One Martini backbone bead per residue (centre of mass of N, CA, C, O) as a GRO file, in nm:
protein
  363
    1MET     BB    1   0.098   0.035   0.020
    2CYS     BB    2   0.066   0.351   0.010
    3ALA     BB    3   0.172   0.600   0.228
    4ALA     BB    4  -0.017   0.776   0.114
    5VAL     BB    5  -0.294   0.951   0.102
    6LEU     BB    6  -0.597   0.817  -0.053
    7THR     BB    7  -0.846   0.950  -0.249
    8VAL     BB    8  -1.165   0.796  -0.315
    9GLY     BB    9  -1.468   0.805  -0.462
   10LEU     BB   10  -1.576   1.091  -0.604
   11LEU     BB   11  -1.908   1.078  -0.542
   12ALA     BB   12  -2.211   1.195  -0.589
   13VAL     BB   13  -2.490   1.208  -0.352
   14PRO     BB   14  -2.801   1.231  -0.359
   15ALA     BB   15  -3.065   1.347  -0.213
   16GLN     BB   16  -3.308   1.243   0.041
   17ALA     BB   17  -3.592   1.211   0.175
   18ASP     BB   18  -3.727   1.137   0.458
   19GLU     BB   19  -3.991   0.943   0.571
   20SER     BB   20  -4.106   1.179   0.770
   21GLY     BB   21  -4.020   1.465   0.614
   22GLY     BB   22  -3.757   1.524   0.708
   23ALA     BB   23  -3.417   1.605   0.823
   24GLY     BB   24  -3.080   1.510   0.800
   25GLY     BB   25  -2.815   1.674   0.947
   26VAL     BB   26  -2.526   1.808   0.939
   27GLY     BB   27  -2.451   1.841   1.267
   28GLY     BB   28  -2.783   1.869   1.320
   29ALA     BB   29  -2.880   2.023   1.098
   30GLY     BB   30  -3.012   2.116   0.830
   31GLY     BB   31  -3.042   1.888   0.601
   32VAL     BB   32  -2.927   1.651   0.403
   33ALA     BB   33  -2.711   1.395   0.381
   34GLU     BB   34  -2.520   1.392   0.078
   35LEU     BB   35  -2.216   1.314   0.026
   36HIS     BB   36  -2.043   1.510  -0.114
   37GLY     BB   37  -1.746   1.382  -0.220
   38ALA     BB   38  -1.731   1.103  -0.123
   39GLY     BB   39  -1.457   0.913   0.039
   40TRP     BB   40  -1.184   0.707   0.068
   41ALA     BB   41  -0.910   0.731   0.302
   42LEU     BB   42  -0.623   0.598   0.301
   43LYS     BB   43  -0.435   0.410   0.550
   44ASN     BB   44  -0.120   0.346   0.673
   45THR     BB   45  -0.041   0.044   0.853
   46GLY     BB   46   0.204  -0.164   0.764
   47LYS     BB   47   0.013  -0.400   0.669
   48GLU     BB   48  -0.109  -0.740   0.526
   49VAL     BB   49  -0.349  -0.801   0.673
   50ARG     BB   50  -0.673  -0.899   0.768
   51PHE     BB   51  -0.950  -0.670   0.848
   52ARG     BB   52  -1.260  -0.769   1.011
   53GLY     BB   53  -1.207  -0.587   1.254
   54LEU     BB   54  -1.410  -0.302   1.387
   55SER     BB   55  -1.374   0.022   1.574
   56ALA     BB   56  -1.548   0.325   1.605
   57VAL     BB   57  -1.500   0.608   1.810
   58SER     BB   58  -1.382   0.821   1.595
   59ARG     BB   59  -1.210   1.022   1.384
   60SER     BB   60  -0.939   0.950   1.557
   61THR     BB   61  -1.056   0.668   1.673
   62ALA     BB   62  -0.933   0.325   1.610
   63TRP     BB   63  -1.000  -0.027   1.561
   64VAL     BB   64  -0.817  -0.326   1.455
   65ALA     BB   65  -0.879  -0.674   1.346
   66GLY     BB   66  -0.694  -0.990   1.270
   67SER     BB   67  -0.471  -1.162   1.145
   68LYS     BB   68  -0.220  -1.296   1.337
   69GLY     BB   69  -0.322  -1.134   1.601
   70THR     BB   70  -0.407  -0.844   1.501
   71VAL     BB   71  -0.371  -0.510   1.656
   72LEU     BB   72  -0.491  -0.180   1.595
   73ARG     BB   73  -0.421   0.179   1.674
   74THR     BB   74  -0.581   0.503   1.658
   75VAL     BB   75  -0.550   0.879   1.761
   76ASP     BB   76  -0.492   1.043   1.452
   77GLY     BB   77  -0.672   0.951   1.196
   78GLY     BB   78  -0.431   0.745   1.066
   79ARG     BB   79  -0.135   0.853   1.064
   80SER     BB   80  -0.106   0.643   1.302
   81TRP     BB   81   0.004   0.312   1.429
   82SER     BB   82  -0.056   0.078   1.684
   83ASP     BB   83   0.083  -0.217   1.796
   84VAL     BB   84  -0.160  -0.409   2.011
   85SER     BB   85  -0.100  -0.701   2.019
   86PRO     BB   86  -0.154  -0.999   2.144
   87PRO     BB   87   0.087  -1.221   2.210
   88SER     BB   88  -0.081  -1.487   2.205
   89ALA     BB   89  -0.219  -1.437   1.930
   90VAL     BB   90   0.039  -1.427   1.763
   91ALA     BB   91   0.171  -1.699   1.845
   92GLU     BB   92  -0.113  -1.858   1.741
   93GLY     BB   93  -0.259  -1.721   1.497
   94LEU     BB   94  -0.512  -1.569   1.539
   95GLU     BB   95  -0.855  -1.497   1.453
   96LEU     BB   96  -0.953  -1.165   1.441
   97ARG     BB   97  -1.311  -1.066   1.386
   98ASP     BB   98  -1.352  -0.885   1.655
   99VAL     BB   99  -1.414  -0.541   1.779
  100GLU     BB  100  -1.484  -0.365   2.096
  101ALA     BB  101  -1.489  -0.020   2.165
  102PHE     BB  102  -1.510   0.240   2.415
  103ASP     BB  103  -1.215   0.353   2.362
  104ALA     BB  104  -0.868   0.414   2.368
  105ARG     BB  105  -0.838   0.172   2.610
  106ARG     BB  106  -1.107   0.001   2.564
  107ALA     BB  107  -1.123  -0.355   2.473
  108VAL     BB  108  -1.280  -0.622   2.271
  109ALA     BB  109  -1.180  -0.949   2.154
  110LEU     BB  110  -1.231  -1.190   1.881
  111SER     BB  111  -1.174  -1.525   1.833
  112ILE     BB  112  -1.182  -1.779   1.587
  113GLY     BB  113  -1.305  -2.117   1.613
  114GLU     BB  114  -1.243  -2.417   1.714
  115GLY     BB  115  -1.264  -2.428   2.024
  116GLU     BB  116  -0.981  -2.269   2.156
  117ALA     BB  117  -0.984  -2.045   1.928
  118SER     BB  118  -1.213  -1.937   2.094
  119ARG     BB  119  -1.185  -1.596   2.211
  120VAL     BB  120  -1.156  -1.354   2.483
  121LEU     BB  121  -1.025  -1.023   2.482
  122ARG     BB  122  -0.875  -0.773   2.713
  123THR     BB  123  -0.848  -0.408   2.751
  124GLU     BB  124  -0.734  -0.102   2.964
  125ASP     BB  125  -0.440   0.014   2.802
  126GLY     BB  126  -0.438   0.025   2.478
  127GLY     BB  127  -0.279  -0.276   2.452
  128ALA     BB  128  -0.041  -0.331   2.646
  129THR     BB  129  -0.257  -0.525   2.777
  130TRP     BB  130  -0.392  -0.864   2.817
  131THR     BB  131  -0.698  -1.052   2.878
  132GLU     BB  132  -0.829  -1.364   2.928
  133ALA     BB  133  -1.184  -1.422   2.950
  134PHE     BB  134  -1.211  -1.654   2.716
  135ARG     BB  135  -1.223  -2.022   2.660
  136ASN     BB  136  -1.318  -2.263   2.454
  137PRO     BB  137  -1.407  -2.606   2.552
  138ASP     BB  138  -1.581  -2.668   2.287
  139PRO     BB  139  -1.541  -2.834   1.983
  140ARG     BB  140  -1.841  -2.750   1.868
  141ALA     BB  141  -1.764  -2.460   1.895
  142PHE     BB  142  -1.820  -2.131   1.712
  143TYR     BB  143  -1.723  -1.812   1.723
  144ASP     BB  144  -1.825  -1.493   1.557
  145CYS     BB  145  -1.954  -1.258   1.760
  146LEU     BB  146  -1.994  -0.922   1.887
  147THR     BB  147  -2.175  -0.735   2.152
  148PHE     BB  148  -2.280  -0.406   2.283
  149PHE     BB  149  -2.499  -0.209   2.480
  150ASP     BB  150  -2.261  -0.126   2.670
  151HIS     BB  151  -1.995  -0.109   2.899
  152HIS     BB  152  -2.114  -0.397   3.029
  153HIS     BB  153  -2.311  -0.524   2.814
  154GLY     BB  154  -2.287  -0.853   2.652
  155LEU     BB  155  -2.229  -1.057   2.348
  156THR     BB  156  -2.175  -1.398   2.229
  157VAL     BB  157  -2.161  -1.616   1.933
  158SER     BB  158  -2.247  -1.941   1.831
  159ASP     BB  159  -2.277  -2.190   1.670
  160PRO     BB  160  -2.448  -2.459   1.670
  161VAL     BB  161  -2.544  -2.655   1.963
  162ASP     BB  162  -2.763  -2.888   1.983
  163GLY     BB  163  -2.953  -2.702   1.771
  164LYS     BB  164  -2.826  -2.424   1.898
  165PHE     BB  165  -2.751  -2.127   1.967
  166ARG     BB  166  -2.477  -1.984   2.139
  167LEU     BB  167  -2.452  -1.791   2.449
  168LEU     BB  168  -2.276  -1.515   2.587
  169SER     BB  169  -2.247  -1.323   2.897
  170THR     BB  170  -2.200  -0.976   3.004
  171ALA     BB  171  -2.170  -0.733   3.307
  172ASP     BB  172  -1.828  -0.637   3.301
  173GLY     BB  173  -1.696  -0.562   3.012
  174GLY     BB  174  -1.561  -0.873   2.965
  175ARG     BB  175  -1.434  -1.025   3.212
  176THR     BB  176  -1.698  -1.205   3.214
  177TRP     BB  177  -1.860  -1.530   3.122
  178GLN     BB  178  -2.196  -1.653   3.048
  179PRO     BB  179  -2.423  -1.880   2.988
  180LEU     BB  180  -2.713  -1.907   2.821
  181PRO     BB  181  -3.006  -2.010   2.793
  182THR     BB  182  -3.184  -2.218   2.528
  183ASP     BB  183  -3.507  -2.214   2.562
  184GLY     BB  184  -3.536  -1.924   2.381
  185MET     BB  185  -3.421  -2.083   2.133
  186PRO     BB  186  -3.442  -2.166   1.832
  187GLU     BB  187  -3.417  -2.388   1.607
  188ALA     BB  188  -3.199  -2.493   1.393
  189LEU     BB  189  -3.116  -2.522   1.084
  190PRO     BB  190  -2.994  -2.689   0.839
  191GLY     BB  191  -2.671  -2.545   0.820
  192GLU     BB  192  -2.686  -2.325   1.021
  193ALA     BB  193  -2.519  -1.997   1.052
  194GLY     BB  194  -2.261  -1.784   1.107
  195PHE     BB  195  -2.068  -1.495   1.001
  196ALA     BB  196  -1.706  -1.425   1.024
  197ALA     BB  197  -1.662  -1.136   0.830
  198SER     BB  198  -1.735  -0.842   1.029
  199GLY     BB  199  -1.880  -0.839   1.321
  200GLN     BB  200  -2.221  -0.839   1.205
  201CYS     BB  201  -2.409  -1.093   1.311
  202LEU     BB  202  -2.409  -0.920   1.588
  203VAL     BB  203  -2.653  -0.683   1.705
  204SER     BB  204  -2.727  -0.361   1.864
  205ALA     BB  205  -3.004  -0.165   2.032
  206GLY     BB  206  -2.986  -0.042   2.302
  207PRO     BB  207  -3.037  -0.211   2.616
  208LYS     BB  208  -3.183  -0.509   2.473
  209ASP     BB  209  -3.146  -0.523   2.167
  210VAL     BB  210  -3.104  -0.813   1.941
  211TRP     BB  211  -2.928  -0.945   1.646
  212LEU     BB  212  -2.929  -1.240   1.421
  213ALA     BB  213  -2.740  -1.370   1.157
  214THR     BB  214  -2.793  -1.594   0.876
  215GLY     BB  215  -2.678  -1.905   0.714
  216GLY     BB  216  -2.653  -2.209   0.507
  217GLY     BB  217  -2.938  -2.263   0.482
  218PRO     BB  218  -3.241  -2.267   0.326
  219THR     BB  219  -3.250  -2.000   0.499
  220ALA     BB  220  -3.229  -1.660   0.583
  221ARG     BB  221  -3.202  -1.540   0.909
  222ILE     BB  222  -3.359  -1.330   1.173
  223LEU     BB  223  -3.286  -1.271   1.502
  224HIS     BB  224  -3.474  -1.171   1.804
  225SER     BB  225  -3.407  -0.971   2.105
  226ALA     BB  226  -3.555  -0.794   2.408
  227ASP     BB  227  -3.355  -0.955   2.655
  228ARG     BB  228  -3.045  -1.013   2.604
  229GLY     BB  229  -3.084  -1.333   2.485
  230ARG     BB  230  -3.323  -1.523   2.609
  231ASN     BB  231  -3.534  -1.439   2.379
  232TRP     BB  232  -3.657  -1.563   2.056
  233THR     BB  233  -3.707  -1.462   1.714
  234ALA     BB  234  -3.788  -1.576   1.378
  235THR     BB  235  -3.691  -1.450   1.047
  236GLN     BB  236  -3.725  -1.425   0.719
  237SER     BB  237  -3.539  -1.330   0.477
  238THR     BB  238  -3.451  -1.197   0.139
  239VAL     BB  239  -3.188  -1.345   0.144
  240PRO     BB  240  -3.025  -1.574  -0.006
  241ALA     BB  241  -2.966  -1.925   0.017
  242GLY     BB  242  -2.893  -2.277   0.013
  243ASP     BB  243  -2.585  -2.228   0.109
  244PRO     BB  244  -2.285  -2.205   0.279
  245ALA     BB  245  -2.222  -1.911   0.111
  246ARG     BB  246  -2.513  -1.807   0.205
  247GLY     BB  247  -2.649  -1.486   0.320
  248VAL     BB  248  -2.633  -1.312   0.612
  249PHE     BB  249  -2.354  -1.097   0.714
  250ALA     BB  250  -2.510  -0.816   0.791
  251LEU     BB  251  -2.598  -0.574   1.041
  252ALA     BB  252  -2.810  -0.267   1.089
  253PHE     BB  253  -2.910  -0.049   1.362
  254ARG     BB  254  -3.035   0.260   1.446
  255ASP     BB  255  -3.263   0.117   1.611
  256ARG     BB  256  -3.539  -0.070   1.717
  257THR     BB  257  -3.657  -0.062   1.399
  258ARG     BB  258  -3.416   0.016   1.201
  259GLY     BB  259  -3.300  -0.204   0.937
  260LEU     BB  260  -3.016  -0.387   0.798
  261ALA     BB  261  -2.935  -0.618   0.522
  262VAL     BB  262  -2.645  -0.810   0.418
  263GLY     BB  263  -2.506  -1.010   0.130
  264GLY     BB  264  -2.478  -1.346  -0.010
  265ASP     BB  265  -2.203  -1.461  -0.212
  266TYR     BB  266  -1.861  -1.504  -0.132
  267ARG     BB  267  -1.789  -1.609  -0.398
  268THR     BB  268  -1.606  -1.561  -0.656
  269GLY     BB  269  -1.831  -1.471  -0.921
  270GLN     BB  270  -2.088  -1.487  -0.769
  271PRO     BB  271  -2.402  -1.428  -0.750
  272SER     BB  272  -2.606  -1.151  -0.565
  273PRO     BB  273  -2.909  -1.147  -0.527
  274GLN     BB  274  -3.065  -0.976  -0.300
  275ALA     BB  275  -2.834  -0.821  -0.093
  276GLY     BB  276  -3.085  -0.647   0.022
  277SER     BB  277  -3.242  -0.529   0.334
  278ARG     BB  278  -3.541  -0.419   0.525
  279SER     BB  279  -3.654  -0.260   0.839
  280SER     BB  280  -3.944  -0.105   1.045
  281ASP     BB  281  -4.004  -0.350   1.295
  282GLY     BB  282  -3.744  -0.489   1.436
  283GLY     BB  283  -3.747  -0.765   1.237
  284ARG     BB  284  -4.029  -0.897   1.171
  285THR     BB  285  -3.982  -0.762   0.885
  286TRP     BB  286  -3.885  -0.795   0.529
  287THR     BB  287  -3.748  -0.590   0.258
  288PRO     BB  288  -3.650  -0.561  -0.043
  289SER     BB  289  -3.454  -0.408  -0.238
  290THR     BB  290  -3.499  -0.240  -0.522
  291THR     BB  291  -3.183  -0.149  -0.512
  292PRO     BB  292  -2.932  -0.337  -0.476
  293PRO     BB  293  -2.657  -0.450  -0.431
  294PRO     BB  294  -2.449  -0.589  -0.692
  295ALA     BB  295  -2.310  -0.750  -0.448
  296TYR     BB  296  -2.143  -0.878  -0.220
  297ARG     BB  297  -2.197  -0.806   0.136
  298SER     BB  298  -2.032  -0.776   0.476
  299GLY     BB  299  -2.103  -0.462   0.543
  300ALA     BB  300  -2.264  -0.223   0.781
  301ALA     BB  301  -2.369   0.137   0.811
  302TRP     BB  302  -2.472   0.413   0.970
  303TYR     BB  303  -2.509   0.744   0.913
  304PRO     BB  304  -2.539   0.988   1.150
  305TYR     BB  305  -2.587   1.206   0.915
  306GLY     BB  306  -2.878   1.096   0.835
  307SER     BB  307  -3.148   0.886   0.876
  308ASN     BB  308  -3.109   0.728   0.562
  309THR     BB  309  -2.797   0.675   0.585
  310ALA     BB  310  -2.576   0.429   0.425
  311LEU     BB  311  -2.337   0.157   0.435
  312ALA     BB  312  -2.172  -0.078   0.202
  313VAL     BB  313  -1.947  -0.364   0.206
  314GLY     BB  314  -1.688  -0.518  -0.012
  315PRO     BB  315  -1.468  -0.662  -0.236
  316THR     BB  316  -1.619  -0.468  -0.483
  317GLY     BB  317  -1.735  -0.244  -0.273
  318THR     BB  318  -1.922   0.061  -0.228
  319ASP     BB  319  -2.236   0.155  -0.083
  320VAL     BB  320  -2.527   0.380  -0.100
  321THR     BB  321  -2.788   0.513   0.111
  322THR     BB  322  -3.078   0.769   0.129
  323ASP     BB  323  -3.354   0.551   0.184
  324GLY     BB  324  -3.316   0.306   0.398
  325GLY     BB  325  -3.253   0.063   0.162
  326ARG     BB  326  -3.402   0.075  -0.111
  327ASN     BB  327  -3.142   0.226  -0.241
  328TRP     BB  328  -2.842   0.154  -0.422
  329ARG     BB  329  -2.510   0.300  -0.473
  330PRO     BB  330  -2.217   0.368  -0.589
  331LEU     BB  331  -1.893   0.484  -0.442
  332ASP     BB  332  -1.670   0.236  -0.442
  333PRO     BB  333  -1.429  -0.021  -0.566
  334GLY     BB  334  -1.308  -0.102  -0.311
  335SER     BB  335  -1.179  -0.322  -0.069
  336PHE     BB  336  -1.405  -0.444   0.190
  337ASP     BB  337  -1.542  -0.596   0.500
  338THR     BB  338  -1.582  -0.338   0.692
  339VAL     BB  339  -1.802  -0.109   0.889
  340ASP     BB  340  -1.784   0.208   1.085
  341CYS     BB  341  -1.969   0.445   1.299
  342ALA     BB  342  -1.948   0.729   1.466
  343PRO     BB  343  -2.119   0.990   1.613
  344ASP     BB  344  -1.907   1.202   1.452
  345ALA     BB  345  -1.871   1.063   1.157
  346GLY     BB  346  -1.658   0.833   1.201
  347CYS     BB  347  -1.575   0.654   0.920
  348TRP     BB  348  -1.483   0.308   0.880
  349ALA     BB  349  -1.259   0.081   0.694
  350SER     BB  350  -1.187  -0.275   0.630
  351GLY     BB  351  -0.929  -0.530   0.513
  352GLU     BB  352  -0.733  -0.626   0.292
  353LYS     BB  353  -0.397  -0.573   0.300
  354GLY     BB  354  -0.433  -0.346   0.536
  355ARG     BB  355  -0.701  -0.203   0.486
  356VAL     BB  356  -0.762   0.144   0.571
  357ALA     BB  357  -1.040   0.382   0.616
  358ARG     BB  358  -1.169   0.715   0.580
  359LEU     BB  359  -1.433   0.918   0.562
  360GLU     BB  360  -1.476   1.174   0.317
  361VAL     BB  361  -1.647   1.494   0.316
  362GLY     BB  362  -1.777   1.724   0.138
  363ASP     BB  363  -1.940   2.039   0.100
   0.00000   0.00000   0.00000
């Protein structure tokens, strides 16, 4: 990667009125967030690993986690990166697929894999030291994603064991984890699992609502819990499945009601029709995008300024919607696996070959 910052994808995105008839303004003022001249500004990480885990704290601070046990952190908008990788994760070559950061000092990272490869690691000092909070003892379990409701309460999810998705819960910021009972979890479909592609197969909004995306089975489902993971309902999404490589790969909820789902077929060159879907009732029902992303997408995030604006990323490019997921249009052709936006509109994306970028928006 070139060491210089490279701004790409300078495409104007026309504004759309939001569904309520109001307008979401940049900086909270009037006017729809138009993203005129928006594009990704690549940041030189100095690494060649793949970063599928990403947590945007602000425009200045972000964490990325990836292969070979690698964790990087920036506090200056990507001008420089600190390698804060957990020594044990590096030594064992763990696949870190999700990271959830509370600020510049506190973060929780998830490594994925069968049995003991699935672990939760935690730091309170900006990555100077890490503590192993959980190591999976069950060779049948494979943990995929993390999410936090607040700085204390969070969940991590495993692919089905004994016919049901398995969940661990924390109430102390990730220091300790306890299994949740599975009596409120619907039976998994044959072949159904979560995708550890972007850290977004399990997402939350508000103090208690959480959603789980699936694929690999005969249909791609989205499960919802309104009580932090104790009881769940399952709804069929509109994203095609029926193959281990197909399904919903990422969810994004702006609040308890408005959600987006993206996915498709992750195999290179395979078509991904109906790769986008949206919900306006908390995930009880899903409607396919009128104009979906044109290919497989593995990550999604709502843009904070503009109530109906969101981004979706994948290996073949970034798309943007300004009407709540009804219609998507190309923004940039570069490859990314995941995307996340902080409340101050610090939007970051990361992916293969050490690629990390921050969204830059023109006037």
